[in-house]
Coordinates of C-alpha atoms and ligand atoms in Angstrom, one line a residue:
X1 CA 118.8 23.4 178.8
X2 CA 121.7 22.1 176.2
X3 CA 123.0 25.5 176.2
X4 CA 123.5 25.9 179.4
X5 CA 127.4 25.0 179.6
X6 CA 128.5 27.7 177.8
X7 CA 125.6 30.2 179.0
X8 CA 126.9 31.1 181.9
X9 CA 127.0 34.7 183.6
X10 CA 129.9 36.8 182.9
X11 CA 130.4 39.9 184.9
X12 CA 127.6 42.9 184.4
X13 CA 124.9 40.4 183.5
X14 CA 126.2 39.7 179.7
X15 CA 125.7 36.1 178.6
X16 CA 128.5 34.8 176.7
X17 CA 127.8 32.5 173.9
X18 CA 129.4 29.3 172.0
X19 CA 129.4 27.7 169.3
X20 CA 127.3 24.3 168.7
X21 CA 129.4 21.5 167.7
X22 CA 129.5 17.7 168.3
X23 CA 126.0 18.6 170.6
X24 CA 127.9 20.0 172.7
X25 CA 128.3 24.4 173.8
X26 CA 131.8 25.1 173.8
X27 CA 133.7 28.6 173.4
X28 CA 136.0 29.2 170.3
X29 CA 139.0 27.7 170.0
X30 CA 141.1 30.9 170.7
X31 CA 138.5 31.6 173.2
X32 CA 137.6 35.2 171.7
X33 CA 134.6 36.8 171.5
X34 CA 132.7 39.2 169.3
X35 CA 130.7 41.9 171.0
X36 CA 127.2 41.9 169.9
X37 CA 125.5 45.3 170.1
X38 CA 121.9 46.9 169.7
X39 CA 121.3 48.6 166.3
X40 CA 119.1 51.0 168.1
X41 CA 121.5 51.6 171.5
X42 CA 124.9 51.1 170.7
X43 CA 125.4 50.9 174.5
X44 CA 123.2 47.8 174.6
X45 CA 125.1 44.7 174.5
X46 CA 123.4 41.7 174.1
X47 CA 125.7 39.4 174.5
X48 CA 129.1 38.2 173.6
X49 CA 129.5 35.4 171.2
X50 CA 132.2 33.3 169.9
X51 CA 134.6 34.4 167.5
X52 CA 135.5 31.6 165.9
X53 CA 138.5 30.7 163.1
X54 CA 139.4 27.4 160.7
X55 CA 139.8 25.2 163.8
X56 CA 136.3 25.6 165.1
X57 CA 134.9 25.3 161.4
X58 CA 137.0 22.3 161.1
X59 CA 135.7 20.5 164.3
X60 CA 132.0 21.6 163.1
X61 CA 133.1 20.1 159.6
X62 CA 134.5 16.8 161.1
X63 CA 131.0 16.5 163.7
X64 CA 128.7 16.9 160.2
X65 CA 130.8 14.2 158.5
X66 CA 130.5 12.0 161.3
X67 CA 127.4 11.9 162.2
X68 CA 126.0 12.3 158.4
X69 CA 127.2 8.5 158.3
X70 CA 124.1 7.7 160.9
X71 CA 121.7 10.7 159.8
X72 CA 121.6 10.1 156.6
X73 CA 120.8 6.1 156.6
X74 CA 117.9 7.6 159.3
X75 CA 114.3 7.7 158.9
X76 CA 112.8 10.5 157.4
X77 CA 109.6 10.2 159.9
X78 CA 112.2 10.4 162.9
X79 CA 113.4 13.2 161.2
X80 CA 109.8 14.8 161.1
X81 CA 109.8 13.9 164.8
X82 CA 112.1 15.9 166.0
X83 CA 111.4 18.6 163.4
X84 CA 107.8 19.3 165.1
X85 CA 109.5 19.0 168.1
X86 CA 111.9 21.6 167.8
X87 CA 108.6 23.6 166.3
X88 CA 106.6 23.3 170.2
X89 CA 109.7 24.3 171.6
X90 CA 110.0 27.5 169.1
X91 CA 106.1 28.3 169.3
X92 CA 106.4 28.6 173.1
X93 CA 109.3 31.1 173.2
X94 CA 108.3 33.3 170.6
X95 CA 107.3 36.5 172.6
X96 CA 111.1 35.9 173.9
X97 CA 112.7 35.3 170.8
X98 CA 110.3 38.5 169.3
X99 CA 112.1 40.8 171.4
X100 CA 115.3 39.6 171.6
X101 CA 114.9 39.4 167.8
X102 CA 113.7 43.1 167.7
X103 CA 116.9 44.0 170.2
X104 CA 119.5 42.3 167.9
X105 CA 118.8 42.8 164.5
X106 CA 116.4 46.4 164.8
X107 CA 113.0 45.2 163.3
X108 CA 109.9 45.9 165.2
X109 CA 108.5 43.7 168.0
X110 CA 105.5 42.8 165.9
X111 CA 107.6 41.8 163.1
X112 CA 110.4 40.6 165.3
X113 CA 107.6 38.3 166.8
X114 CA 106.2 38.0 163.4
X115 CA 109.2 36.3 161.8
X116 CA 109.7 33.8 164.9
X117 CA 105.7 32.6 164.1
X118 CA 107.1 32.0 160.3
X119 CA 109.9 30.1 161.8
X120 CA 107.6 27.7 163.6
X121 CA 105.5 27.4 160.6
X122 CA 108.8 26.4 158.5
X123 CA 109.6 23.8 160.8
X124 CA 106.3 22.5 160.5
X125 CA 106.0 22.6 157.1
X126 CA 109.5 20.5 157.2
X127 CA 108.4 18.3 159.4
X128 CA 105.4 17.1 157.0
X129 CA 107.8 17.5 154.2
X130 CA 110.0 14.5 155.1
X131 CA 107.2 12.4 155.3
X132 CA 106.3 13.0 151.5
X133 CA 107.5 10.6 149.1
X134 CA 111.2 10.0 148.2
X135 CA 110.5 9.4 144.9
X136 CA 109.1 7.9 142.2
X137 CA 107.8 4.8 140.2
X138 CA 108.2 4.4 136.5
X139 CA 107.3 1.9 133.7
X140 CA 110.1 0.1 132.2
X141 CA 110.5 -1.7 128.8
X142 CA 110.7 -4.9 130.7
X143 CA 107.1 -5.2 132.5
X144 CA 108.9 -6.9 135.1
X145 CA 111.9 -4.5 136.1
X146 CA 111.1 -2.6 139.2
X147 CA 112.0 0.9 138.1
X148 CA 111.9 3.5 140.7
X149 CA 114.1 6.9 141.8
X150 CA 115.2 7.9 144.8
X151 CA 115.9 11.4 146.2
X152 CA 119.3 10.6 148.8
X153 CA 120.9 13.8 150.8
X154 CA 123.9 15.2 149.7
X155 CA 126.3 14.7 153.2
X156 CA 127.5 17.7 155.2
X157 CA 125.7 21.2 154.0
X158 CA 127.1 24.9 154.8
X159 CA 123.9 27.2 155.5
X160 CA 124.9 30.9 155.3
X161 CA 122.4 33.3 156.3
X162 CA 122.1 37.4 156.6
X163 CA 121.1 39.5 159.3
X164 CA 117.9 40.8 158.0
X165 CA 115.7 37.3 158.7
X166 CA 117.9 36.3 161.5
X167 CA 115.5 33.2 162.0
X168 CA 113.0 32.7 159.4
X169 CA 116.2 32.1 156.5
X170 CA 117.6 29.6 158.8
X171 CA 114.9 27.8 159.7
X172 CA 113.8 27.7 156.0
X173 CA 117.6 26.5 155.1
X174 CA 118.4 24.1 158.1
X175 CA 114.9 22.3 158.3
X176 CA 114.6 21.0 154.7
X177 CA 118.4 20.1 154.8
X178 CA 118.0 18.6 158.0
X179 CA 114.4 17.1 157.1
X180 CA 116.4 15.2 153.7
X181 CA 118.9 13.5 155.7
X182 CA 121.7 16.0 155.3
X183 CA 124.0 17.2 157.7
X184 CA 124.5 21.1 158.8
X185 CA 127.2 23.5 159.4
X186 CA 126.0 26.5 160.2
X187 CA 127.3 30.4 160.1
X188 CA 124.8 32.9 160.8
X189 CA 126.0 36.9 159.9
X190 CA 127.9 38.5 162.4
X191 CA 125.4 40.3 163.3
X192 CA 122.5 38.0 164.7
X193 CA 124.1 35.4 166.4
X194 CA 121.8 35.1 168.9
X195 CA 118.5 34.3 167.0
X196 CA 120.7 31.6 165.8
X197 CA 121.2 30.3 169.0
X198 CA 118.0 30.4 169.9
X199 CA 117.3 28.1 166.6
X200 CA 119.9 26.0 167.2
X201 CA 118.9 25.3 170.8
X202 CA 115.3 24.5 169.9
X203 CA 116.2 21.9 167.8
X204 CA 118.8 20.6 170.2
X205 CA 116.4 20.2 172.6
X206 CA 114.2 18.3 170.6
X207 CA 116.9 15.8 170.1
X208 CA 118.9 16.1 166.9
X209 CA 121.4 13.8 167.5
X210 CA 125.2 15.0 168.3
X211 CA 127.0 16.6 165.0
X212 CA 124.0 16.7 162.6
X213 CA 123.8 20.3 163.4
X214 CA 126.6 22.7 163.8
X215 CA 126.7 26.5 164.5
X216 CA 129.7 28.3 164.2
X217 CA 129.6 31.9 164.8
X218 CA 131.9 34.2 164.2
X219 CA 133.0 37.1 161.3
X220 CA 132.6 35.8 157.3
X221 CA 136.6 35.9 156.7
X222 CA 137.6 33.9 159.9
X223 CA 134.5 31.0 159.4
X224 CA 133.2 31.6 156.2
X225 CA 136.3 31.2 154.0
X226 CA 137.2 28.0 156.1
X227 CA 133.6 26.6 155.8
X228 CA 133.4 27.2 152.2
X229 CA 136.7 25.7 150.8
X230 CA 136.3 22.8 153.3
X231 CA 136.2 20.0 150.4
X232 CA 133.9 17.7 153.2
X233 CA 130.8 20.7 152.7
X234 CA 129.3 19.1 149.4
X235 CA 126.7 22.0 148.9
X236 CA 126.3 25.6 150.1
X237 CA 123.4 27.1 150.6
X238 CA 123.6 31.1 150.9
X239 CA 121.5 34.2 151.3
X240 CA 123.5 37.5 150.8
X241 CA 125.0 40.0 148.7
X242 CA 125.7 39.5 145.2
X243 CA 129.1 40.3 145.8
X244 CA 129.6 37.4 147.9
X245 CA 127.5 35.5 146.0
X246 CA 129.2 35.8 143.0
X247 CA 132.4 35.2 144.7
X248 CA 130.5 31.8 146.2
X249 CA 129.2 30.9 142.6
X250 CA 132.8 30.7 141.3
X251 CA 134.6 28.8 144.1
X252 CA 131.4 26.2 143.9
X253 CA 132.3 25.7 140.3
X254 CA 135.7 25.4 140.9
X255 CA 135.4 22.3 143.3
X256 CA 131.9 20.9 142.1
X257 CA 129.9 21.9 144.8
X258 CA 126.5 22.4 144.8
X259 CA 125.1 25.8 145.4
X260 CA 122.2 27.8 145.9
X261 CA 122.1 31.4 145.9
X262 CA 119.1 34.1 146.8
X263 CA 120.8 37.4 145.9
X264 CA 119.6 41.3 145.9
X265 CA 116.5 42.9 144.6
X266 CA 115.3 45.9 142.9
X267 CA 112.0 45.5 143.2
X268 CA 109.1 47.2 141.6
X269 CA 105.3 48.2 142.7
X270 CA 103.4 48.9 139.6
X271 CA 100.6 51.2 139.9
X272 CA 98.2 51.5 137.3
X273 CA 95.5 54.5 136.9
X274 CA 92.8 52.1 137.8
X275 CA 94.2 50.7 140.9
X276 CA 92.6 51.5 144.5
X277 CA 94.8 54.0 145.2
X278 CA 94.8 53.5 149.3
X279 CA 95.3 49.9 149.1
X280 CA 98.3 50.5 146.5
X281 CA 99.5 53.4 148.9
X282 CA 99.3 50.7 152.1
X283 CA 101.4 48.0 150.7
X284 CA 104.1 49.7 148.7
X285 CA 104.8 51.6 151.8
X286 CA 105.2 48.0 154.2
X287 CA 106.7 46.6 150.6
X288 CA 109.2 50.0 150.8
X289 CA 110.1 50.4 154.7
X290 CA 108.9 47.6 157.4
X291 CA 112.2 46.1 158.2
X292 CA 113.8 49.5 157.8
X293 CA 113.4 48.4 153.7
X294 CA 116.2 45.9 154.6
X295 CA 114.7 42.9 152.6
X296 CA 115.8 41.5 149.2
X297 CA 112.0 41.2 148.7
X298 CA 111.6 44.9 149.7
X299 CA 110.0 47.2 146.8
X300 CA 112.8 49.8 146.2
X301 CA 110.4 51.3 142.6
X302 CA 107.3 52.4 142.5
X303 CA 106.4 52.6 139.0
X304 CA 103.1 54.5 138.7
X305 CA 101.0 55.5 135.8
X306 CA 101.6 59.0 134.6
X307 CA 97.7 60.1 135.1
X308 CA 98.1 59.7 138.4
X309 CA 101.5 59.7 139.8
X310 CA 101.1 63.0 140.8
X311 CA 98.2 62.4 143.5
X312 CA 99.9 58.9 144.2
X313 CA 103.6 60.9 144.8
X314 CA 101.6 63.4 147.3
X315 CA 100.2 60.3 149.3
X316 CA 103.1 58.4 149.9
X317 CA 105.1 61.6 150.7
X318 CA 102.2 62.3 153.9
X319 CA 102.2 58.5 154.6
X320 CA 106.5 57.9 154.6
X321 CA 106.8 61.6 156.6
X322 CA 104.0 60.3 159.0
X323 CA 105.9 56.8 160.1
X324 CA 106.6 56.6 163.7
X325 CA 110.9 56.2 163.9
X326 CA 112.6 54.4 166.5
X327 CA 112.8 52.0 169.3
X328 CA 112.1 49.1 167.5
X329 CA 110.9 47.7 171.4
X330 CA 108.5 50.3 171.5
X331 CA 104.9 49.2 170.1
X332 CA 104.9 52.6 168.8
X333 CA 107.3 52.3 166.9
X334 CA 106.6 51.9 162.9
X335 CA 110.3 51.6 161.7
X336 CA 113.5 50.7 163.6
X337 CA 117.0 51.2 162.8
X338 CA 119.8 50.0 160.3
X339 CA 121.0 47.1 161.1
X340 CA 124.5 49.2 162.2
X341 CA 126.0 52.4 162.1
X342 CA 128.0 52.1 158.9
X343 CA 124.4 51.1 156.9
X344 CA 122.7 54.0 158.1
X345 CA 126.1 56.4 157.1
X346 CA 125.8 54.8 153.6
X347 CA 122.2 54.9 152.8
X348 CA 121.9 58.5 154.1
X349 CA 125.3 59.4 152.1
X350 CA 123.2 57.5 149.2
X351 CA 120.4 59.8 149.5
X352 CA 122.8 62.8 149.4
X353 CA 124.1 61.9 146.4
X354 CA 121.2 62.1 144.7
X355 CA 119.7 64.9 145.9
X356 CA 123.3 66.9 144.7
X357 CA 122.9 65.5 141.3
X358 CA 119.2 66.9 141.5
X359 CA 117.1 63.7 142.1
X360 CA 113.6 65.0 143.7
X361 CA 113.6 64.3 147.3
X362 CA 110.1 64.6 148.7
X363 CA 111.1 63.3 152.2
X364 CA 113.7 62.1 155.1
X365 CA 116.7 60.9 154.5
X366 CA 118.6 62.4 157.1
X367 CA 120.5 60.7 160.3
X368 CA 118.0 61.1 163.4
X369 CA 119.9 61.4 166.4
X370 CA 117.5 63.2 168.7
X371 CA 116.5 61.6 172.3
X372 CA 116.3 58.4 172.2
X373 CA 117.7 57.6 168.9
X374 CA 120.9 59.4 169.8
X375 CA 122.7 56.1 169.9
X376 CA 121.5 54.1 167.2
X377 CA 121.8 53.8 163.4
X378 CA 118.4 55.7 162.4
X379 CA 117.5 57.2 159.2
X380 CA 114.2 59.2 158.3
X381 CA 112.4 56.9 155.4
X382 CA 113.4 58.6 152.2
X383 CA 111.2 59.5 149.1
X384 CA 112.3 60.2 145.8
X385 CA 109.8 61.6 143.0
X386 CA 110.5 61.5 138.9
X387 CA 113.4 59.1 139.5
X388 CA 115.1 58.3 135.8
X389 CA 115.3 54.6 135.7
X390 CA 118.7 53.8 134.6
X391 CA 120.2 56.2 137.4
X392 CA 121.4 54.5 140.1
X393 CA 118.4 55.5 142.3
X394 CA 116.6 53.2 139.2
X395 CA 119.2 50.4 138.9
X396 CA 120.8 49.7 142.7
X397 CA 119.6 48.2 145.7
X398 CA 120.6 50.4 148.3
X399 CA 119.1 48.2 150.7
X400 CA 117.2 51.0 153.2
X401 CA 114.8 52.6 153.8
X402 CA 114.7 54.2 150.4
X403 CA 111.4 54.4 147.6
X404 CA 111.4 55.8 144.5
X405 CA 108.5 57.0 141.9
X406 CA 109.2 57.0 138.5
X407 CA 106.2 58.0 136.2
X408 CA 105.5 55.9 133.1
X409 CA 103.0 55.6 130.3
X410 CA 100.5 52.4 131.1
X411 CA 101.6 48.8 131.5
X412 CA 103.7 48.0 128.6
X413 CA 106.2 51.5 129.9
X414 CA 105.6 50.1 133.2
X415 CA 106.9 46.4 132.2
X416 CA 110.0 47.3 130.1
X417 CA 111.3 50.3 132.9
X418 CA 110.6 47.4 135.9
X419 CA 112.5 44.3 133.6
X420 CA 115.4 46.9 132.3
X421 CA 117.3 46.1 135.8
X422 CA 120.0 43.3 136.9
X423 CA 117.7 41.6 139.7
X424 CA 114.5 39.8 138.6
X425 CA 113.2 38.9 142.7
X426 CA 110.0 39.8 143.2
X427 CA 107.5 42.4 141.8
X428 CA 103.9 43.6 142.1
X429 CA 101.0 45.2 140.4
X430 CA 97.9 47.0 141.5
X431 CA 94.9 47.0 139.3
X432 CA 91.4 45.9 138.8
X433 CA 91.9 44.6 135.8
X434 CA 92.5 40.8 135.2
X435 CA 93.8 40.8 131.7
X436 CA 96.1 43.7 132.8
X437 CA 96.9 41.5 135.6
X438 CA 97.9 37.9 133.8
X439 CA 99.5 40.2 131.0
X440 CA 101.8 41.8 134.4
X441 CA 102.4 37.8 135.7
X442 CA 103.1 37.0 132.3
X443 CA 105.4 39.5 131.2
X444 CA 107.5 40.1 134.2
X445 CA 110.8 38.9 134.8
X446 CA 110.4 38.2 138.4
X447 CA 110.6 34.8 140.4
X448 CA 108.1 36.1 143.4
X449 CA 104.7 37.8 141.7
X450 CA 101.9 39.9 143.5
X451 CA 99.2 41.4 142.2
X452 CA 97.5 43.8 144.5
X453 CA 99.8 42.8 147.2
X454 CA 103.5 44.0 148.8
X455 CA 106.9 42.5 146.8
X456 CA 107.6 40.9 150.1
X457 CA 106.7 38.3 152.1
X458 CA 107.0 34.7 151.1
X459 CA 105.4 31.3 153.0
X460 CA 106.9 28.1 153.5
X461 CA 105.1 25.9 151.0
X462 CA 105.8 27.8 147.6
X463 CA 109.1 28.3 145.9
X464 CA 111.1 31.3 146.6
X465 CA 113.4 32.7 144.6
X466 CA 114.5 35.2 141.8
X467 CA 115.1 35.2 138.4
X468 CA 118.2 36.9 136.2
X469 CA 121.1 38.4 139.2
X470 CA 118.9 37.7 141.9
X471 CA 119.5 34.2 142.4
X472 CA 121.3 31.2 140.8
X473 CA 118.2 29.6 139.1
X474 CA 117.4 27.9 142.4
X475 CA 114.6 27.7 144.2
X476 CA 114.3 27.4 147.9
X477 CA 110.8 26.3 150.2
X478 CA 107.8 24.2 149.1
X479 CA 108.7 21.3 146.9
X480 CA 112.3 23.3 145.7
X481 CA 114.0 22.6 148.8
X482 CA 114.1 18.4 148.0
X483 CA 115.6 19.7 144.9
X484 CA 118.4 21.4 146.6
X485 CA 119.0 19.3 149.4
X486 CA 119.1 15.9 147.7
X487 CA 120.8 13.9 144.6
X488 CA 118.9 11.5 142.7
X489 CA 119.2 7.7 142.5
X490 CA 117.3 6.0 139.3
X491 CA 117.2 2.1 140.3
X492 CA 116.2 -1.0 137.8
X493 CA 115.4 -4.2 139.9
X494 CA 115.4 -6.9 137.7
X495 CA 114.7 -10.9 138.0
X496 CA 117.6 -13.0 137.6
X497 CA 117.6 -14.9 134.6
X498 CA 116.1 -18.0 135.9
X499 CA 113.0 -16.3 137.4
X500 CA 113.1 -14.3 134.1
X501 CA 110.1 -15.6 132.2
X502 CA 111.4 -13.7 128.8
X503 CA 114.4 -12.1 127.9
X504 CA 115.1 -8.7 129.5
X505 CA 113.8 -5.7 127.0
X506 CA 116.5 -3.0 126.9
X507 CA 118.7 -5.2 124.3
X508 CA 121.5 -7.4 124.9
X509 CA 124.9 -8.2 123.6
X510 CA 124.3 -12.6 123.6
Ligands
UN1_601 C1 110.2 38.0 152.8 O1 110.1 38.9 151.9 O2 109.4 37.9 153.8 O3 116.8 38.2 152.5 C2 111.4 37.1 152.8 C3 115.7 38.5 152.1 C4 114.9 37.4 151.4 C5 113.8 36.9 152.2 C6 112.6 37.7 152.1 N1 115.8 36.3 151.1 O4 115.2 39.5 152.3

């Protein structure tokens, strides 16, 4: 195992963990460590993990430059290579990874082992991606100029990714860069560190050469800031908060780096009087609260139609007061925790707030710190009914497990309440109708639309991304990650003059 060096036993069975740089495991420079604890058992530790500063992020930095010299000039199909490499290696850990997913980060097993399956399925997609063509051939004025463009990487990329996909965004971030030619440093959140080991060590062991990909782990402040204002790291790729993001946005201007931002989400469910009302109740509910509603995709608004909001509002109250809370390593278990204690304080103090200033709470809510969940950040999935849409119940993502209704008047109510928000990521609508439903794809201002499906969920080999606050107009997966990931070379091959048999076309000066 590649990791092995720095995976050694410390005392009471807790594995220590490095950082990745210059293919080699090696602690942090100051030799700290960050504690890395169970959302759902705050006396679980799962491990302890470097906490790295500048000179870490440098040495990552200096590894990525060097070896982008060698990477870059490589062969896209060797690339592939090791990309469906790293892929076998994934697939055959992913009832391990599952769980220590679920462990880390709080989601369910099934979806714990659901994301690792997406992960293997990104590096495949990848894998065949780098094989597609670099670019293109056009006609030219001159019959005989060879005009053709060419899609180069950019050099040495900084991929930073959230907690809440601890995998899936940085397999869908590191492969195409990787896949390109470019070269990768890489700082996972704080709080998943070891998902992004595991990553990191798959694609280690299927050979990625020393330096092409970096992991530095540590808190945002100590690696981010470094990482970011490193002048080497031509583009940034980031998932996160648009406070950050906006932060990121302005620095990237500043020194002409290339950026790509996927941001928050407010994200509505439309209902419509002649939708089937179970299927509508069983997706905004796993749109609402699988991953504890701690997706940017998650549906945080359910806009139904007046006529039957009131039957629809009474369903999802029995179905969000029904789900099973807790150990997210249980298979009983329907919904896990926050990701830490200080979300769960501030989506329940959320929730409080609007229930003083007389929002309709219908259910949870509340801390749950009986038994077994005495140690971990729960919170009972929430309800709101006859939510006003600009309150900030209407307008913020609170990023929990939080759903709100809010009654409106047919489709055209429906679209102006879901587009009067900030975010623009993803959105759905259930109905029979298909003229209601192109009329819903047309008019929406959403990046990601459903119709008769849940606001999340995305696969590898369509564009993802959000329109208006939720994003920076870029697109990641499918054919949008070459766009991101590379530069763009236009190239006229012509004769010399003496093979020429007439003069060139595009004018000339003589
Ligand atoms: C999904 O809906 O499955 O951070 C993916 C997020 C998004 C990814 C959502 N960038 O939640």
């Amino acid at each position: 195992m590649v990791a092995a060096p720095t995976r050694a036993e410390t005392g009471g069975g807790v594995q220590t963990f490095g950082n990745y740089i210059a293919g080699e495991w090696r602690p942090a420079a100051t030799g700290e460590t960050l504690e890395n604890r169970s959302p759902s058992n705050r006396d679980d530790l799962v491990g302890l993990f470097a906490a790295s500063g500048p000179d870490d992020v440098r040495a990552a930095v200096d590894a990525a430059a060097e070896a982008f010299e060698t990477w870059g000039k490589g062969s896209p199909i060797a690339r592939a290579n090791i990309l469906h490499k790293a892929a076998n290696i994934l697939e055959g850990r992913i009832e391990q990874i599952g769980r220590e997913l679920a462990r880390e980060e709080g989601k369910t097993l099934k979806e714990g082992i659901g994301e690792t399956t997406r992960s293997v399925q990104i590096l495949r997609y990848y894998a065949g991606e780098a094989q597609q063509p670099t670019g293109e051939h056009y006609p030219s004025v001159n019959p005989l100029t060879l005009l053709y463009t060419v899609h180069e990487p950019l050099g040495v990329c900084a991929v930073i990714t959230p907690w809440n996909f601890p995998i899936a965004i940085p397999a869908w971030k590191i492969a195409p860069a990787l896949a390109f030619g470019n070269t990768v440093v890489f700082k996972p959140a704080s709080q998943t560190p070891l998902c992004a080991v595991r990553l990191v060590e798959a694609l280690a062991e299927a050979g990625l050469p020393p330096g092409v990909l970096n992991l530095v782990t540590g808190r945002a402040g100590s690696v981010g800031d470094p990482l970011v204002n490193d002048e080497r790291v031509v583009a940034i790729s980031f998932t996160g908060s648009n406070e950050v993001g906006a932060s990121l946005r302005k620095l990237a201007g500043e020194r002409g780096a290339k950026i790509q931002l996927e941001l928050g989400g407010k994200n509505p469910a439309i209902v419509l009087a002649d939708a089937d009302m179970d299927h509508a109740l069983m997706h905004v509910v796993n749109g609402a609260m699988m991953s504890t509603g701690q997706k940017c995709t998650a549906t945080s608004r359910a806009i139904v139609d007046r006529r039957v909001a009131g039957e629809f509002t009474e369903m999802l109250s029995k179905k969000i007061t029904a789900l099973r809370v807790g150990d997210p390593l249980d298979p009983e278990t329907q919904i896990g925790p926050l990701i830490d204690e200080a979300a769960a304080e501030r989506v329940a103090g959320e929730v409080q707030q609007a229930k003083d200033q007389g929002v309709s709470l219908l259910a949870g809510g509340e801390r749950l710190r009986d038994g077994g969940r005495k140690n971990g950040a729960f919170v009972a999935p929430a309800l709101f009914a006859e939510v006003d849409p600009s309150s900030r119940m209407g307008q913020e993502e609170l990023f929990g497990p939080v759903l709100g209704v809010i009654p409106v008047d047919g489709l055209d109510e429906a679209l102006a309440v879901a587009n009067k928000v900030r975010y623009g990521l993803s959105a759905s609508l259930f109905t029979r109708d298909l003229s209601t439903a192109l009329l819903f794809a047309q008019g929406i201002q959403a990046g990601i639309v459903h119709v008769n499906s849940e606001t999340a969920g995305a696969e590898p080999q369509v564009p993802f991304g959000g329109m208006k606050g939720s994003s920076s107009y870029s697109r990641e997966q499918g054919k949008a990650a070459r766009e991101f990931y590379t530069q763009m070379k236009t190239v006229y091959i012509d004769l010399p003059p003496a093979e020429q048999p007439s003069p060139g076309g595009r004018g000339s000066l003589a």
